[in-house]
Amino acid sequence: MPALTPDTIRSATETLSRLTDYLREDPEPAEALALVEPLLDEYTGLPVQLADALRALARAVQEHPDTPRSAEVALLIMELRSAAWEQADQHTLHYVLDDLRSLYAKAPSSTVGCGRCR
């Protein structure tokens, strides 16, 4: 695995920004859902990955020998862990995608034409 750098992480956030811009252009809902689906995967999606990264960061900072042992540092580490829990709680967003997909599958076509043509 290549070494991680701030630039490699930045490219991931730039891709997310491009996705956001694309979604603002009003794509077809099925296409939009397909593009967002990997971000909200129940096990590997962004909420789960970000929560894991925040917990790992908290652990790395807390366990590093050069980290000052102070109430302020303990509070900041606690904030990271709290944010991780909040992110992890968002893992259920994949159910929203499932529900939206179901609604679009059930919705009648919006194609103009007579009843027989649809």
mmCIF file of C-alpha atoms in Angstrom:
data_model
loop_
_atom_site.group_PDB
_atom_site.id
_atom_site.type_symbol
_atom_site.label_atom_id
_atom_site.label_comp_id
_atom_site.label_asym_id
_atom_site.label_seq_id
_atom_site.Cartn_x
_atom_site.Cartn_y
_atom_site.Cartn_z
ATOM 1 C CA MET A 1 0.000 0.000 0.000
ATOM 2 C CA PRO A 2 1.457 3.399 -0.946
ATOM 3 C CA ALA A 3 2.157 5.832 1.853
ATOM 4 C CA LEU A 4 -0.666 8.184 2.714
ATOM 5 C CA THR A 5 -0.064 11.885 2.344
ATOM 6 C CA PRO A 6 -2.260 14.913 2.871
ATOM 7 C CA ASP A 7 -2.509 15.102 -0.945
ATOM 8 C CA THR A 8 -3.926 11.580 -1.252
ATOM 9 C CA ILE A 9 -6.557 12.371 1.355
ATOM 10 C CA ARG A 10 -7.262 15.718 -0.316
ATOM 11 C CA SER A 11 -7.940 13.920 -3.613
ATOM 12 C CA ALA A 12 -10.659 11.917 -1.862
ATOM 13 C CA THR A 13 -12.308 15.099 -0.596
ATOM 14 C CA GLU A 14 -12.015 16.655 -4.068
ATOM 15 C CA THR A 15 -13.817 13.649 -5.532
ATOM 16 C CA LEU A 16 -16.576 14.102 -2.964
ATOM 17 C CA SER A 17 -16.784 17.782 -3.896
ATOM 18 C CA ARG A 18 -17.116 16.836 -7.591
ATOM 19 C CA LEU A 19 -19.919 14.444 -6.681
ATOM 20 C CA THR A 20 -21.716 17.211 -4.803
ATOM 21 C CA ASP A 21 -21.377 19.552 -7.780
ATOM 22 C CA TYR A 22 -22.712 16.845 -10.091
ATOM 23 C CA LEU A 23 -25.696 16.151 -7.822
ATOM 24 C CA ARG A 24 -26.544 19.865 -7.899
ATOM 25 C CA GLU A 25 -26.990 19.540 -11.684
ATOM 26 C CA ASP A 26 -30.167 17.466 -11.105
ATOM 27 C CA PRO A 27 -29.148 14.075 -12.510
ATOM 28 C CA GLU A 28 -31.623 11.242 -12.849
ATOM 29 C CA PRO A 29 -32.484 9.971 -9.341
ATOM 30 C CA ALA A 30 -31.449 6.384 -10.149
ATOM 31 C CA GLU A 31 -28.018 7.580 -11.267
ATOM 32 C CA ALA A 32 -27.653 9.878 -8.252
ATOM 33 C CA LEU A 33 -28.564 7.049 -5.878
ATOM 34 C CA ALA A 34 -26.063 4.732 -7.561
ATOM 35 C CA LEU A 35 -23.284 7.304 -7.176
ATOM 36 C CA VAL A 36 -24.036 7.970 -3.510
ATOM 37 C CA GLU A 37 -24.565 4.320 -2.579
ATOM 38 C CA PRO A 38 -20.863 3.487 -1.993
ATOM 39 C CA LEU A 39 -20.580 6.468 0.362
ATOM 40 C CA LEU A 40 -23.355 5.140 2.568
ATOM 41 C CA ASP A 41 -22.579 1.442 2.516
ATOM 42 C CA GLU A 42 -23.553 -0.098 5.836
ATOM 43 C CA TYR A 43 -20.095 -1.552 6.500
ATOM 44 C CA THR A 44 -17.604 0.443 4.430
ATOM 45 C CA GLY A 45 -19.363 3.752 3.844
ATOM 46 C CA LEU A 46 -18.200 7.191 4.785
ATOM 47 C CA PRO A 47 -19.902 7.366 8.209
ATOM 48 C CA VAL A 48 -18.276 4.114 9.322
ATOM 49 C CA GLN A 49 -14.873 4.953 7.844
ATOM 50 C CA LEU A 50 -14.830 8.482 9.273
ATOM 51 C CA ALA A 51 -15.868 7.188 12.695
ATOM 52 C CA ASP A 52 -13.066 4.618 12.600
ATOM 53 C CA ALA A 53 -10.546 7.263 11.500
ATOM 54 C CA LEU A 54 -11.578 9.631 14.303
ATOM 55 C CA ARG A 55 -11.265 6.868 16.909
ATOM 56 C CA ALA A 56 -7.871 5.862 15.521
ATOM 57 C CA LEU A 57 -6.722 9.488 15.610
ATOM 58 C CA ALA A 58 -7.861 9.828 19.213
ATOM 59 C CA ARG A 59 -5.978 6.643 20.127
ATOM 60 C CA ALA A 60 -2.812 7.714 18.249
ATOM 61 C CA VAL A 61 -2.751 11.105 19.962
ATOM 62 C CA GLN A 62 -3.544 9.695 23.406
ATOM 63 C CA GLU A 63 -0.939 6.933 23.244
ATOM 64 C CA HIS A 64 1.895 8.988 21.753
ATOM 65 C CA PRO A 65 4.641 9.570 24.327
ATOM 66 C CA ASP A 66 5.011 13.251 23.381
ATOM 67 C CA THR A 67 1.345 14.051 23.970
ATOM 68 C CA PRO A 68 0.954 16.305 26.995
ATOM 69 C CA ARG A 69 -1.056 14.768 29.811
ATOM 70 C CA SER A 70 -3.487 17.539 30.617
ATOM 71 C CA ALA A 71 -7.194 18.080 31.100
ATOM 72 C CA GLU A 72 -7.291 20.075 27.865
ATOM 73 C CA VAL A 73 -5.837 17.203 25.817
ATOM 74 C CA ALA A 74 -8.164 14.720 27.513
ATOM 75 C CA LEU A 75 -11.135 16.924 26.590
ATOM 76 C CA LEU A 76 -10.018 17.178 22.960
ATOM 77 C CA ILE A 77 -9.591 13.403 22.747
ATOM 78 C CA MET A 78 -13.035 12.960 24.254
ATOM 79 C CA GLU A 79 -14.435 15.322 21.588
ATOM 80 C CA LEU A 80 -12.863 13.193 18.844
ATOM 81 C CA ARG A 81 -14.419 10.064 20.309
ATOM 82 C CA SER A 82 -17.795 11.772 20.660
ATOM 83 C CA ALA A 83 -17.655 12.888 17.032
ATOM 84 C CA ALA A 84 -16.791 9.304 16.068
ATOM 85 C CA TRP A 85 -19.946 8.031 17.773
ATOM 86 C CA GLU A 86 -22.038 10.672 16.028
ATOM 87 C CA GLN A 87 -20.611 9.655 12.662
ATOM 88 C CA ALA A 88 -21.121 5.969 13.363
ATOM 89 C CA ASP A 89 -24.787 6.670 14.129
ATOM 90 C CA GLN A 90 -25.182 7.820 10.509
ATOM 91 C CA HIS A 91 -24.429 4.319 9.186
ATOM 92 C CA THR A 92 -28.179 3.715 8.873
ATOM 93 C CA LEU A 93 -28.428 6.210 6.004
ATOM 94 C CA HIS A 94 -28.138 3.264 3.614
ATOM 95 C CA TYR A 95 -31.734 2.436 4.586
ATOM 96 C CA VAL A 96 -32.793 5.845 3.268
ATOM 97 C CA LEU A 97 -31.248 4.961 -0.092
ATOM 98 C CA ASP A 98 -33.066 1.633 -0.086
ATOM 99 C CA ASP A 99 -36.376 3.383 0.639
ATOM 100 C CA LEU A 100 -35.798 5.992 -2.073
ATOM 101 C CA ARG A 101 -34.901 3.274 -4.579
ATOM 102 C CA SER A 102 -38.120 1.433 -3.704
ATOM 103 C CA LEU A 103 -40.204 4.577 -4.118
ATOM 104 C CA TYR A 104 -38.772 5.239 -7.564
ATOM 105 C CA ALA A 105 -39.356 1.636 -8.569
ATOM 106 C CA LYS A 106 -43.035 1.920 -7.562
ATOM 107 C CA ALA A 107 -43.623 5.388 -9.041
ATOM 108 C CA PRO A 108 -45.502 5.573 -12.328
ATOM 109 C CA SER A 109 -43.547 6.792 -15.312
ATOM 110 C CA SER A 110 -43.646 10.535 -15.932
ATOM 111 C CA THR A 111 -43.511 9.997 -19.690
ATOM 112 C CA VAL A 112 -46.083 12.051 -21.548
ATOM 113 C CA GLY A 113 -48.550 10.070 -23.626
ATOM 114 C CA CYS A 114 -51.862 8.330 -23.469
ATOM 115 C CA GLY A 115 -52.506 5.562 -20.978
ATOM 116 C CA ARG A 116 -51.860 2.843 -23.576
ATOM 117 C CA CYS A 117 -48.500 4.376 -24.582
ATOM 118 C CA ARG A 118 -47.073 4.390 -21.098
#
